[in-house]
Every structure is written in C-alpha cells, then in structure tokens.
C-alpha cells in the first residue's frame, strides 16, 4: 500500500521516514546514507550482523532475501548503499580489500583483451596486471594520461576492454582529466565492438573531494582501507557503478569468487564515513600548509601537491584540480635536495627524514586520522622497481592526518633540519 501523505511522522512507515533523501548535500549524506536507524530496534548505529547464514521461512523462502552471508549481509549492504550514494552511483559492491576490488574489476577483461592503464599507479595494481594477468593473456599498456588526454587514443585497439587510472596518481599526484578521457574514448570500438569501460581508482581523493561518475567514468572504486574507513583499523574495498550489466557481473563475482568483507569491517567503514566530510576538510588544510612549508624551503628539490598554484613548485595541472576536485586532498609528495648538515645524497636525506619524524609515523597506507610518512621506492612501490613506473628513490610520500597543523609543521621542519 502506498504511504498516506497526510500521515504524521509518527504514523509513517519506518522505512519511508528514514529513507535517504537524494537531495541532501554531501556532508549530510556522509552521516546518513545507508545509516538509517535499525528497522527492528531503532538502533542509530548500524547493527553488525555477525552471522554466516540466515534461517529461512520455508524451502525457497528466504526471509527478506537473506540466505548466506557470502551472498549478502545486511551490514555489508548498508555500506554498499552508503558509498554508492556518496559517489552518486546506483550500486555499490564491497570486497575484502582494495586489491580484491582491483582483481574483480580486472575479471571484466578476458584473455586476449587489453587494458590501458595510467603510468603512475599503486604498485600492487601493477603487480596484479603484470604478474597475475599478463601470463593469462590480459595485456596492460601503461600510458601517461595526465600529460595529454589524447595520449589515450594512441593506446586504444580493437581489443581494449578497460581504460583505468588513478587521479591524483600514487605517488606523484599527477591529475588526469576524467571528462577529457571519457570524451576521447567515446567513439572507440574496443573488445567485442564495445566502447571501453572507464575505471577510476578514487582512493587518493575520496568522494568528498571528487566524484568520477559525475565526469563520465563508468566505474569508480576504492581501497576503503584509506579515506573511507579513515582510521587505519580495517582493510576493505568497494566499487560503485550505475551500469546495470557491470553491477550484475560484479555482484556475481562477489558471490562466485567470495572475496567479501566481514560485517565488522563493513561497520568500521560505515562509522568512518560519518565523519568523512569533516575529515576531508582537515586533511586538505593540513596538506596545503605542509605543501607551502616544503615549497618555501630551498633544501627541497620538488614538491607535488595539486593545490600549489604559484611559485617554483606550482602544480602543472592546478586547473584540472579546480575543475574536477573540491580542494586538493590530503596527500603530498616531495624530494629533498642533496646536502643538508651532513652532506648527504637526496636518498640518504629522504631515509633520515622518514626515520626521524615523531608525529608522522613511518608506515605504508594513507587516509587515516594520523599522519604517515613513507619512502615509496622501498615500501608501497617496491613492486614497480626497474619498470617504467619506477619512482625516484628519494621521493617521500606524506599522508597528512587531522592533527593540529602547527604540530605537524614543527615535526616535519625538525626532521628536515636534522637530515
Ligand atoms: N589503490 C590504491 C590507490 C592504493 O593506494 C591501494 C593500497 O594502498 C590499493 C588500491 C589496494 O588497496 P588495499 O590495500 O585495500 O588492498
């Protein structure tokens, strides 16, 4: 029966009263999407359905469709709805990690297909394409999509199934113009005569900063381990798409291959999402302050931050940032200049800096409330060593947390002075 529009709030059915309103702004959606009070008890925090199976009312009569927790779990479903709403997409499909989401998306390609990939990607993504998929006949072509979006055309072939990139890229923070790439591939007939699907890894930005589907991407995905979870306490991955056939295939793979996140991990990401809008603002103001500090020092060779618009270290694609991002995100990378008080090489100084900060913790990963520092060539990007994707051995990557900016600046300055 349709709801009675004249009914007062107390008489309205629960589901209608708390259903997510698509007209809400991002800050409101991040608190409420997928987070309506529990229909059974009114609990305002998402219930954790820590169960592997669900009692059925009869043969072929699962209660509300819940059968078995690999196939579907109510806590996971909330997370999928939440991130879909935040990315402005129809369907979310959650996986056990960002790497699992990457592998499931790569399953969309068949042996003999080609995938065009941005030339600066997470080392694990490169490792998957080179060491797992290439031997099975799926060929990745790496292209600098940030310099000129037209570069993508030269890499397309009648076998191209997917075009895949990160923006900002990891770890050089190059930007790719999503709408320009979508336009460039629109007339192309790739594998099976279809236009290649455009896949954007939005891990470095988060939907608080950038929503790739709004700019023409077909699929957006995350290592939800990072900004979505936001507290460095879970490993998780999620894909969002508005393409029904893609969603159906990914939902099938989620069940058939079974790389699903547990309900507690889904709860942790749901809890993190509630502060995403606030955290994203603080990450960005702290990152901007740190980028300005680094850009003002003459013992720094290079600073990469999409929010730097002027001076020697101005980001060459600041105009793209203004077009497709809200702010410039919380990641900064830089290369120290050789020298310092001990006459070290750039790489020696980089190691000394990474090993002497106190607030910036030396660790892989990013996007958590605490600031992290790392040396990509030795840590997150060790798997691209010796390839065309290899990174400068002196490059330092910072994930700027939400601490007080003054304390972060003091910590980093002291480490730079000592190195
Ligand atoms: N994509 C990017 C941009 C990443 O930085 C990472 C991990 O660092 C991944 C994907 C893989 O995600 P996970 O570590 O959650 O498996």
Short mmCIF file of C-alpha atoms and ligand atoms in Angstrom, two decimals:
data_model
loop_
_atom_site.label_atom_id
_atom_site.label_comp_id
_atom_site.label_asym_id
_atom_site.label_seq_id
_atom_site.Cartn_x
_atom_site.Cartn_y
_atom_site.Cartn_z
CA UNK A 1 0.00 0.00 0.00
CA UNK A 2 1.48 3.45 -0.87
CA UNK A 3 2.25 5.62 2.20
CA UNK A 4 -0.51 8.01 3.26
CA UNK A 5 0.84 11.53 2.50
CA UNK A 6 -1.42 13.05 5.18
CA UNK A 7 0.03 10.78 7.91
CA UNK A 8 2.11 12.48 10.64
CA UNK A 9 5.74 11.37 11.09
CA UNK A 10 4.78 9.00 13.89
CA UNK A 11 2.29 7.20 11.63
CA UNK A 12 4.61 6.96 8.61
CA UNK A 13 6.14 3.54 7.91
CA UNK A 14 9.67 3.39 9.37
CA UNK A 15 11.43 2.78 6.06
CA UNK A 16 9.88 5.82 4.37
CA UNK A 17 10.54 8.09 7.32
CA UNK A 18 14.25 7.37 7.37
CA UNK A 19 14.92 6.63 3.68
CA UNK A 20 17.87 8.54 2.30
CA UNK A 21 16.87 11.79 0.63
CA UNK A 22 18.85 12.18 -2.59
CA UNK A 23 18.56 15.95 -2.36
CA UNK A 24 20.85 16.07 0.68
CA UNK A 25 24.28 17.64 0.42
CA UNK A 26 27.46 15.58 0.74
CA UNK A 27 28.07 16.40 4.42
CA UNK A 28 24.56 15.22 5.31
CA UNK A 29 24.77 12.14 3.10
CA UNK A 30 28.05 11.11 4.68
CA UNK A 31 26.28 10.97 8.06
CA UNK A 32 23.01 9.41 6.86
CA UNK A 33 23.37 7.45 3.60
CA UNK A 34 22.98 3.74 4.39
CA UNK A 35 22.82 4.67 8.07
CA UNK A 36 19.10 4.89 8.76
CA UNK A 37 18.13 3.56 12.23
CA UNK A 38 17.70 -0.21 12.51
CA UNK A 39 14.21 -1.11 11.36
CA UNK A 40 13.77 -3.69 14.14
CA UNK A 41 15.00 -1.80 17.21
CA UNK A 42 15.68 1.80 16.14
CA UNK A 43 19.41 1.43 16.96
CA UNK A 44 21.03 4.52 15.44
CA UNK A 45 24.37 2.79 14.82
CA UNK A 46 24.45 0.17 12.06
CA UNK A 47 23.86 -3.31 13.54
CA UNK A 48 26.70 -5.79 12.93
CA UNK A 49 25.11 -8.95 11.51
CA UNK A 50 27.89 -11.31 12.61
CA UNK A 51 26.31 -14.42 11.11
CA UNK A 52 27.24 -16.78 8.32
CA UNK A 53 23.71 -17.88 7.47
CA UNK A 54 20.05 -16.89 7.87
CA UNK A 55 17.06 -19.03 8.89
CA UNK A 56 14.61 -19.45 6.04
CA UNK A 57 10.82 -19.42 6.37
CA UNK A 58 10.50 -22.42 4.04
CA UNK A 59 12.17 -24.06 1.07
CA UNK A 60 12.83 -21.32 -1.46
CA UNK A 61 11.52 -18.73 1.04
CA UNK A 62 14.49 -16.83 2.50
CA UNK A 63 13.39 -14.06 4.87
CA UNK A 64 13.69 -10.70 3.07
CA UNK A 65 16.05 -12.37 0.59
CA UNK A 66 18.84 -13.08 3.12
CA UNK A 67 20.28 -16.57 2.59
CA UNK A 68 24.00 -16.87 3.20
CA UNK A 69 26.48 -14.17 4.23
CA UNK A 70 28.89 -14.52 1.30
CA UNK A 71 25.94 -13.81 -1.00
CA UNK A 72 24.59 -10.92 1.07
CA UNK A 73 24.80 -9.46 4.57
CA UNK A 74 22.72 -6.52 5.89
CA UNK A 75 25.74 -4.66 7.34
CA UNK A 76 27.61 -5.01 4.05
CA UNK A 77 24.51 -3.92 2.13
CA UNK A 78 24.37 -0.70 4.20
CA UNK A 79 27.99 0.04 3.32
CA UNK A 80 27.30 -0.61 -0.36
CA UNK A 81 24.32 1.75 -0.31
CA UNK A 82 26.26 4.40 1.59
CA UNK A 83 29.25 4.55 -0.76
CA UNK A 84 27.00 4.34 -3.84
CA UNK A 85 25.13 7.43 -2.58
CA UNK A 86 28.37 9.30 -1.80
CA UNK A 87 29.78 8.57 -5.26
CA UNK A 88 26.48 9.49 -6.94
CA UNK A 89 26.10 5.96 -8.39
CA UNK A 90 23.36 3.34 -8.46
CA UNK A 91 25.08 0.31 -6.97
CA UNK A 92 27.93 -0.43 -4.60
CA UNK A 93 29.66 -3.81 -4.43
CA UNK A 94 32.01 -4.34 -1.48
CA UNK A 95 35.11 -6.57 -1.43
CA UNK A 96 37.55 -7.77 1.18
CA UNK A 97 40.25 -5.23 0.19
CA UNK A 98 41.07 -2.63 -2.44
CA UNK A 99 43.27 -5.27 -4.08
CA UNK A 100 40.29 -7.66 -4.22
CA UNK A 101 38.18 -4.91 -5.81
CA UNK A 102 41.01 -4.38 -8.33
CA UNK A 103 41.13 -8.11 -9.12
CA UNK A 104 37.35 -8.35 -9.53
CA UNK A 105 37.30 -5.37 -11.88
CA UNK A 106 40.14 -6.91 -13.87
CA UNK A 107 37.90 -10.02 -14.23
CA UNK A 108 35.80 -7.89 -16.59
CA UNK A 109 38.65 -8.39 -19.10
CA UNK A 110 39.03 -11.73 -20.89
CA UNK A 111 42.19 -13.41 -22.22
CA UNK A 112 43.21 -11.57 -25.38
CA UNK A 113 41.80 -8.27 -24.12
CA UNK A 114 43.88 -5.16 -23.47
CA UNK A 115 43.67 -2.67 -20.63
CA UNK A 116 45.04 0.88 -20.93
CA UNK A 117 46.40 1.98 -17.55
CA UNK A 118 47.74 5.34 -16.32
CA UNK A 119 51.52 5.19 -15.93
CA UNK A 120 51.56 6.08 -12.22
CA UNK A 121 49.52 3.57 -10.23
CA UNK A 122 49.66 1.78 -6.91
CA UNK A 123 52.45 -0.82 -7.05
CA UNK A 124 50.04 -3.63 -6.18
CA UNK A 125 47.85 -2.78 -9.18
CA UNK A 126 50.90 -3.00 -11.46
CA UNK A 127 51.90 -6.29 -9.80
CA UNK A 128 48.43 -7.75 -10.40
CA UNK A 129 48.41 -6.79 -14.07
CA UNK A 130 51.98 -7.91 -14.74
CA UNK A 131 52.42 -11.00 -12.58
CA UNK A 132 48.89 -12.42 -12.42
CA UNK A 133 47.02 -11.24 -15.50
CA UNK A 134 49.67 -10.90 -18.23
CA UNK A 135 50.54 -14.64 -18.03
CA UNK A 136 46.81 -15.31 -18.55
CA UNK A 137 46.76 -13.21 -21.73
CA UNK A 138 45.38 -9.90 -20.44
CA UNK A 139 47.73 -7.22 -21.68
CA UNK A 140 48.18 -3.90 -19.84
CA UNK A 141 49.50 -0.84 -21.73
CA UNK A 142 50.81 1.95 -19.48
CA UNK A 143 50.33 5.49 -20.76
CA UNK A 144 50.86 8.95 -19.30
CA UNK A 145 47.24 10.07 -19.34
CA UNK A 146 47.95 13.20 -17.33
CA UNK A 147 50.24 14.97 -19.82
CA UNK A 148 47.70 14.92 -22.64
CA UNK A 149 44.34 13.08 -22.54
CA UNK A 150 44.71 12.50 -26.31
CA UNK A 151 47.53 10.04 -25.44
CA UNK A 152 44.82 7.54 -24.62
CA UNK A 153 43.76 7.31 -28.28
CA UNK A 154 47.14 6.03 -29.47
CA UNK A 155 46.97 3.23 -26.89
CA UNK A 156 43.44 2.05 -27.81
CA UNK A 157 43.00 -1.01 -30.02
CA UNK A 158 40.09 -3.20 -31.16
CA UNK A 159 40.91 -5.36 -28.11
CA UNK A 160 40.73 -2.65 -25.43
CA UNK A 161 38.24 -3.63 -22.72
CA UNK A 162 39.07 -1.16 -19.96
CA UNK A 163 40.74 2.25 -19.55
CA UNK A 164 41.93 2.54 -15.96
CA UNK A 165 43.66 5.26 -13.96
CA UNK A 166 44.12 6.94 -10.61
CA UNK A 167 43.72 10.68 -10.13
CA UNK A 168 45.51 12.05 -8.19
CA UNK A 169 48.07 9.38 -9.03
CA UNK A 170 50.05 7.42 -6.49
CA UNK A 171 52.69 8.65 -5.57
CA UNK A 172 53.36 11.56 -7.96
CA UNK A 173 49.96 13.26 -7.51
CA UNK A 174 49.55 13.84 -11.23
CA UNK A 175 45.98 14.60 -12.27
CA UNK A 176 44.03 13.05 -15.12
CA UNK A 177 41.15 14.98 -16.69
CA UNK A 178 38.34 12.43 -16.30
CA UNK A 179 35.86 14.15 -18.64
CA UNK A 180 38.51 14.60 -21.36
CA UNK A 181 39.42 10.88 -21.24
CA UNK A 182 35.73 9.93 -21.31
CA UNK A 183 35.30 12.10 -24.44
CA UNK A 184 38.44 10.71 -26.07
CA UNK A 185 37.34 7.08 -25.74
CA UNK A 186 33.64 7.69 -26.54
CA UNK A 187 33.87 6.97 -30.31
CA UNK A 188 36.19 3.96 -29.93
CA UNK A 189 35.12 0.40 -30.62
CA UNK A 190 37.18 -1.89 -28.38
CA UNK A 191 36.79 -5.53 -27.32
CA UNK A 192 33.57 -7.10 -28.70
CA UNK A 193 32.97 -3.85 -30.60
CA UNK A 194 32.07 -2.08 -27.34
CA UNK A 195 33.34 1.25 -26.05
CA UNK A 196 35.98 0.51 -23.37
CA UNK A 197 34.74 0.97 -19.81
CA UNK A 198 36.33 3.85 -17.92
CA UNK A 199 37.53 2.80 -14.45
CA UNK A 200 38.79 5.39 -11.92
CA UNK A 201 40.57 4.44 -8.68
CA UNK A 202 39.33 7.25 -6.40
CA UNK A 203 41.26 6.11 -3.32
CA UNK A 204 43.51 9.19 -3.15
CA UNK A 205 40.68 11.71 -3.40
CA UNK A 206 37.59 10.10 -1.77
CA UNK A 207 34.12 11.20 -2.92
CA UNK A 208 34.39 14.19 -0.56
CA UNK A 209 36.95 15.63 -2.98
CA UNK A 210 35.99 14.17 -6.37
CA UNK A 211 33.17 12.09 -7.86
CA UNK A 212 34.43 10.45 -11.08
CA UNK A 213 30.99 9.20 -12.18
CA UNK A 214 29.86 12.85 -12.46
CA UNK A 215 32.65 13.39 -15.00
CA UNK A 216 31.88 10.41 -17.24
CA UNK A 217 33.57 7.41 -15.57
CA UNK A 218 31.65 4.12 -15.76
CA UNK A 219 33.14 2.59 -12.63
CA UNK A 220 34.74 4.13 -9.54
CA UNK A 221 36.47 2.12 -6.86
CA UNK A 222 38.30 2.49 -3.57
CA UNK A 223 40.70 0.92 -1.25
CA UNK A 224 38.19 1.69 1.54
CA UNK A 225 41.10 0.92 3.85
CA UNK A 226 42.11 4.56 3.29
CA UNK A 227 39.94 7.69 3.47
CA UNK A 228 36.56 5.92 3.54
CA UNK A 229 37.44 3.93 6.67
CA UNK A 230 39.66 6.78 7.80
CA UNK A 231 41.07 5.26 11.00
CA UNK A 232 43.67 2.70 9.81
CA UNK A 233 41.76 -0.10 11.51
CA UNK A 234 40.32 -2.15 8.64
CA UNK A 235 41.15 -3.44 5.16
CA UNK A 236 38.26 -3.09 2.74
CA UNK A 237 37.40 -2.33 -0.90
CA UNK A 238 34.35 -1.07 -2.76
CA UNK A 239 33.24 -0.50 -6.34
CA UNK A 240 30.39 1.81 -7.46
CA UNK A 241 28.75 1.87 -10.88
CA UNK A 242 25.49 2.93 -12.49
CA UNK A 243 25.88 0.43 -15.35
CA UNK A 244 23.40 -2.39 -14.59
CA UNK A 245 25.27 -5.06 -16.59
CA UNK A 246 28.58 -4.21 -14.88
CA UNK A 247 26.94 -4.22 -11.44
CA UNK A 248 25.29 -7.56 -12.15
CA UNK A 249 28.59 -9.13 -13.23
CA UNK A 250 30.45 -7.75 -10.20
CA UNK A 251 27.70 -8.93 -7.85
CA UNK A 252 28.02 -12.38 -9.45
CA UNK A 253 31.81 -12.33 -8.99
CA UNK A 254 31.43 -11.15 -5.39
CA UNK A 255 29.46 -14.31 -4.65
CA UNK A 256 31.24 -16.69 -7.02
CA UNK A 257 34.79 -15.78 -6.00
CA UNK A 258 33.87 -14.82 -2.46
CA UNK A 259 36.36 -12.02 -1.67
CA UNK A 260 33.84 -10.38 0.68
CA UNK A 261 34.49 -8.14 3.70
CA UNK A 262 33.30 -9.26 7.13
CA UNK A 263 30.41 -7.42 8.79
CA UNK A 264 32.60 -5.85 11.48
CA UNK A 265 34.91 -4.39 8.82
CA UNK A 266 31.86 -3.02 6.99
CA UNK A 267 30.68 -1.46 10.26
CA UNK A 268 34.09 0.19 10.75
CA UNK A 269 33.94 1.78 7.29
CA UNK A 270 30.33 2.86 7.87
CA UNK A 271 31.42 4.53 11.10
CA UNK A 272 34.33 6.20 9.32
CA UNK A 273 32.04 7.53 6.58
CA UNK A 274 30.03 9.51 9.11
CA UNK A 275 32.96 11.92 9.57
CA UNK A 276 34.33 11.76 6.02
CA UNK A 277 33.20 15.27 5.02
CA UNK A 278 34.76 16.81 8.12
CA UNK A 279 37.95 14.77 7.95
CA UNK A 280 38.45 15.56 4.26
CA UNK A 281 38.43 19.29 5.00
CA UNK A 282 41.04 18.98 7.73
CA UNK A 283 43.25 16.59 5.71
CA UNK A 284 43.25 19.16 2.90
CA UNK A 285 44.01 22.23 5.04
CA UNK A 286 46.86 20.37 6.75
CA UNK A 287 48.23 19.11 3.42
CA UNK A 288 48.09 22.63 1.95
CA UNK A 289 50.01 24.04 4.93
CA UNK A 290 52.65 21.32 4.62
CA UNK A 291 52.99 21.83 0.85
CA UNK A 292 53.51 25.57 1.41
CA UNK A 293 56.16 24.85 4.06
CA UNK A 294 58.03 22.47 1.74
CA UNK A 295 57.72 24.81 -1.26
CA UNK A 296 59.28 27.62 0.79
CA UNK A 297 62.44 25.69 1.73
CA UNK A 298 65.50 25.70 -0.50
CA UNK A 299 66.61 22.23 0.62
CA UNK A 300 63.66 20.70 -1.25
CA UNK A 301 64.07 19.66 -4.89
CA UNK A 302 60.45 19.00 -5.85
CA UNK A 303 57.03 19.26 -4.22
CA UNK A 304 53.95 17.53 -5.65
CA UNK A 305 50.63 18.91 -4.42
CA UNK A 306 47.68 19.72 -6.73
CA UNK A 307 46.74 22.72 -4.60
CA UNK A 308 50.01 24.63 -5.19
CA UNK A 309 49.09 27.23 -7.80
CA UNK A 310 52.07 29.59 -7.80
CA UNK A 311 55.84 29.58 -7.43
CA UNK A 312 58.58 27.13 -8.40
CA UNK A 313 56.55 24.10 -7.27
CA UNK A 314 53.19 25.15 -8.78
CA UNK A 315 51.29 22.05 -9.85
CA UNK A 316 51.14 21.94 -13.67
CA UNK A 317 47.52 20.74 -13.57
CA UNK A 318 46.05 23.02 -10.93
CA UNK A 319 43.36 23.95 -13.50
CA UNK A 320 42.15 20.32 -13.62
CA UNK A 321 42.03 20.30 -9.82
CA UNK A 322 39.80 23.35 -9.89
CA UNK A 323 37.52 21.69 -12.47
CA UNK A 324 37.03 18.22 -11.04
CA UNK A 325 38.08 18.36 -7.38
CA UNK A 326 36.78 20.11 -4.27
CA UNK A 327 40.08 21.14 -2.70
CA UNK A 328 43.28 19.26 -3.43
CA UNK A 329 43.18 16.34 -1.00
CA UNK A 330 45.44 15.26 1.84
CA UNK A 331 48.41 13.69 0.07
CA UNK A 332 51.74 15.42 -0.59
CA UNK A 333 54.96 14.00 -2.02
CA UNK A 334 58.39 15.60 -2.29
CA UNK A 335 62.07 15.03 -2.98
CA UNK A 336 64.66 16.52 -0.61
CA UNK A 337 67.70 18.14 -2.19
CA UNK A 338 71.14 16.57 -1.61
CA UNK A 339 73.20 18.32 1.09
CA UNK A 340 71.83 19.20 4.49
CA UNK A 341 74.04 19.46 7.63
CA UNK A 342 75.69 16.07 6.89
CA UNK A 343 76.31 16.45 3.14
CA UNK A 344 74.03 13.52 2.27
CA UNK A 345 72.60 12.40 -1.07
CA UNK A 346 68.92 13.08 -1.68
CA UNK A 347 68.07 9.44 -0.95
CA UNK A 348 70.09 9.42 2.28
CA UNK A 349 68.31 12.56 3.40
CA UNK A 350 64.94 11.04 2.48
CA UNK A 351 65.66 7.96 4.61
CA UNK A 352 66.83 10.14 7.51
CA UNK A 353 63.66 12.25 7.31
CA UNK A 354 61.38 9.19 7.20
CA UNK A 355 63.15 7.71 10.20
CA UNK A 356 63.15 10.80 12.38
CA UNK A 357 59.65 12.31 12.34
CA UNK A 358 57.64 11.67 15.50
CA UNK A 359 54.10 12.67 14.60
CA UNK A 360 54.36 11.40 11.03
CA UNK A 361 54.52 7.65 11.61
CA UNK A 362 56.74 5.66 9.25
CA UNK A 363 54.19 3.29 7.70
CA UNK A 364 52.54 2.24 4.46
CA UNK A 365 48.91 3.17 3.75
CA UNK A 366 47.19 6.56 3.87
CA UNK A 367 43.93 8.34 4.55
CA UNK A 368 43.75 7.76 8.30
CA UNK A 369 43.37 10.40 11.00
CA UNK A 370 47.05 10.06 11.90
CA UNK A 371 49.80 11.42 9.64
CA UNK A 372 52.02 8.89 7.89
CA UNK A 373 55.35 9.15 6.08
CA UNK A 374 56.92 6.61 3.72
CA UNK A 375 59.52 6.05 1.01
CA UNK A 376 57.53 4.67 -1.98
CA UNK A 377 60.57 3.21 -3.82
CA UNK A 378 61.27 0.91 -0.86
CA UNK A 379 57.76 0.48 0.52
CA UNK A 380 54.44 0.90 -1.35
CA UNK A 381 56.02 0.87 -4.81
CA UNK A 382 58.77 -1.74 -4.39
CA UNK A 383 56.93 -3.91 -6.95
CA UNK A 384 57.48 -1.36 -9.76
CA UNK A 385 61.27 -1.21 -9.22
CA UNK A 386 63.13 -1.47 -12.53
CA UNK A 387 59.95 -0.90 -14.61
CA UNK A 388 58.85 2.23 -16.49
CA UNK A 389 56.73 3.00 -13.41
CA UNK A 390 59.72 3.04 -11.04
CA UNK A 391 59.72 6.05 -8.69
CA UNK A 392 62.61 8.30 -7.65
CA UNK A 393 64.48 6.62 -4.75
CA UNK A 394 64.44 9.91 -2.82
CA UNK A 395 60.69 10.56 -3.16
CA UNK A 396 58.87 10.83 0.18
CA UNK A 397 55.08 10.44 0.41
CA UNK A 398 53.07 12.05 3.20
CA UNK A 399 49.52 11.24 4.20
CA UNK A 400 48.53 14.33 6.15
CA UNK A 401 46.30 13.46 9.09
CA UNK A 402 43.91 15.62 11.07
CA UNK A 403 46.25 16.65 13.90
CA UNK A 404 46.90 20.32 14.67
CA UNK A 405 48.72 21.78 11.65
CA UNK A 406 51.26 23.65 13.80
CA UNK A 407 52.43 20.39 15.41
CA UNK A 408 52.78 18.67 12.04
CA UNK A 409 54.75 21.59 10.59
CA UNK A 410 57.08 21.62 13.61
CA UNK A 411 57.64 17.85 13.39
CA UNK A 412 58.45 17.90 9.68
CA UNK A 413 60.62 21.03 9.91
CA UNK A 414 62.68 19.48 12.70
CA UNK A 415 63.20 16.28 10.69
CA UNK A 416 64.22 18.29 7.59
CA UNK A 417 66.65 20.43 9.58
CA UNK A 418 68.31 17.35 11.12
CA UNK A 419 68.60 15.44 7.84
N1 LIG B 1 44.50 1.54 -4.94
C1 LIG B 1 45.30 2.43 -4.35
C2 LIG B 1 45.43 3.81 -4.96
C3 LIG B 1 46.01 2.11 -3.20
O1 LIG B 1 46.82 3.03 -2.63
C4 LIG B 1 45.87 0.81 -2.65
C5 LIG B 1 46.63 0.42 -1.44
O2 LIG B 1 47.49 1.12 -0.96
C6 LIG B 1 45.04 -0.12 -3.30
C7 LIG B 1 44.35 0.28 -4.42
C8 LIG B 1 44.86 -1.51 -2.73
O3 LIG B 1 44.03 -1.48 -1.61
P1 LIG B 1 44.14 -2.44 -0.32
O4 LIG B 1 45.44 -2.18 0.35
O5 LIG B 1 42.93 -2.06 0.49
O6 LIG B 1 44.05 -3.84 -0.82
#
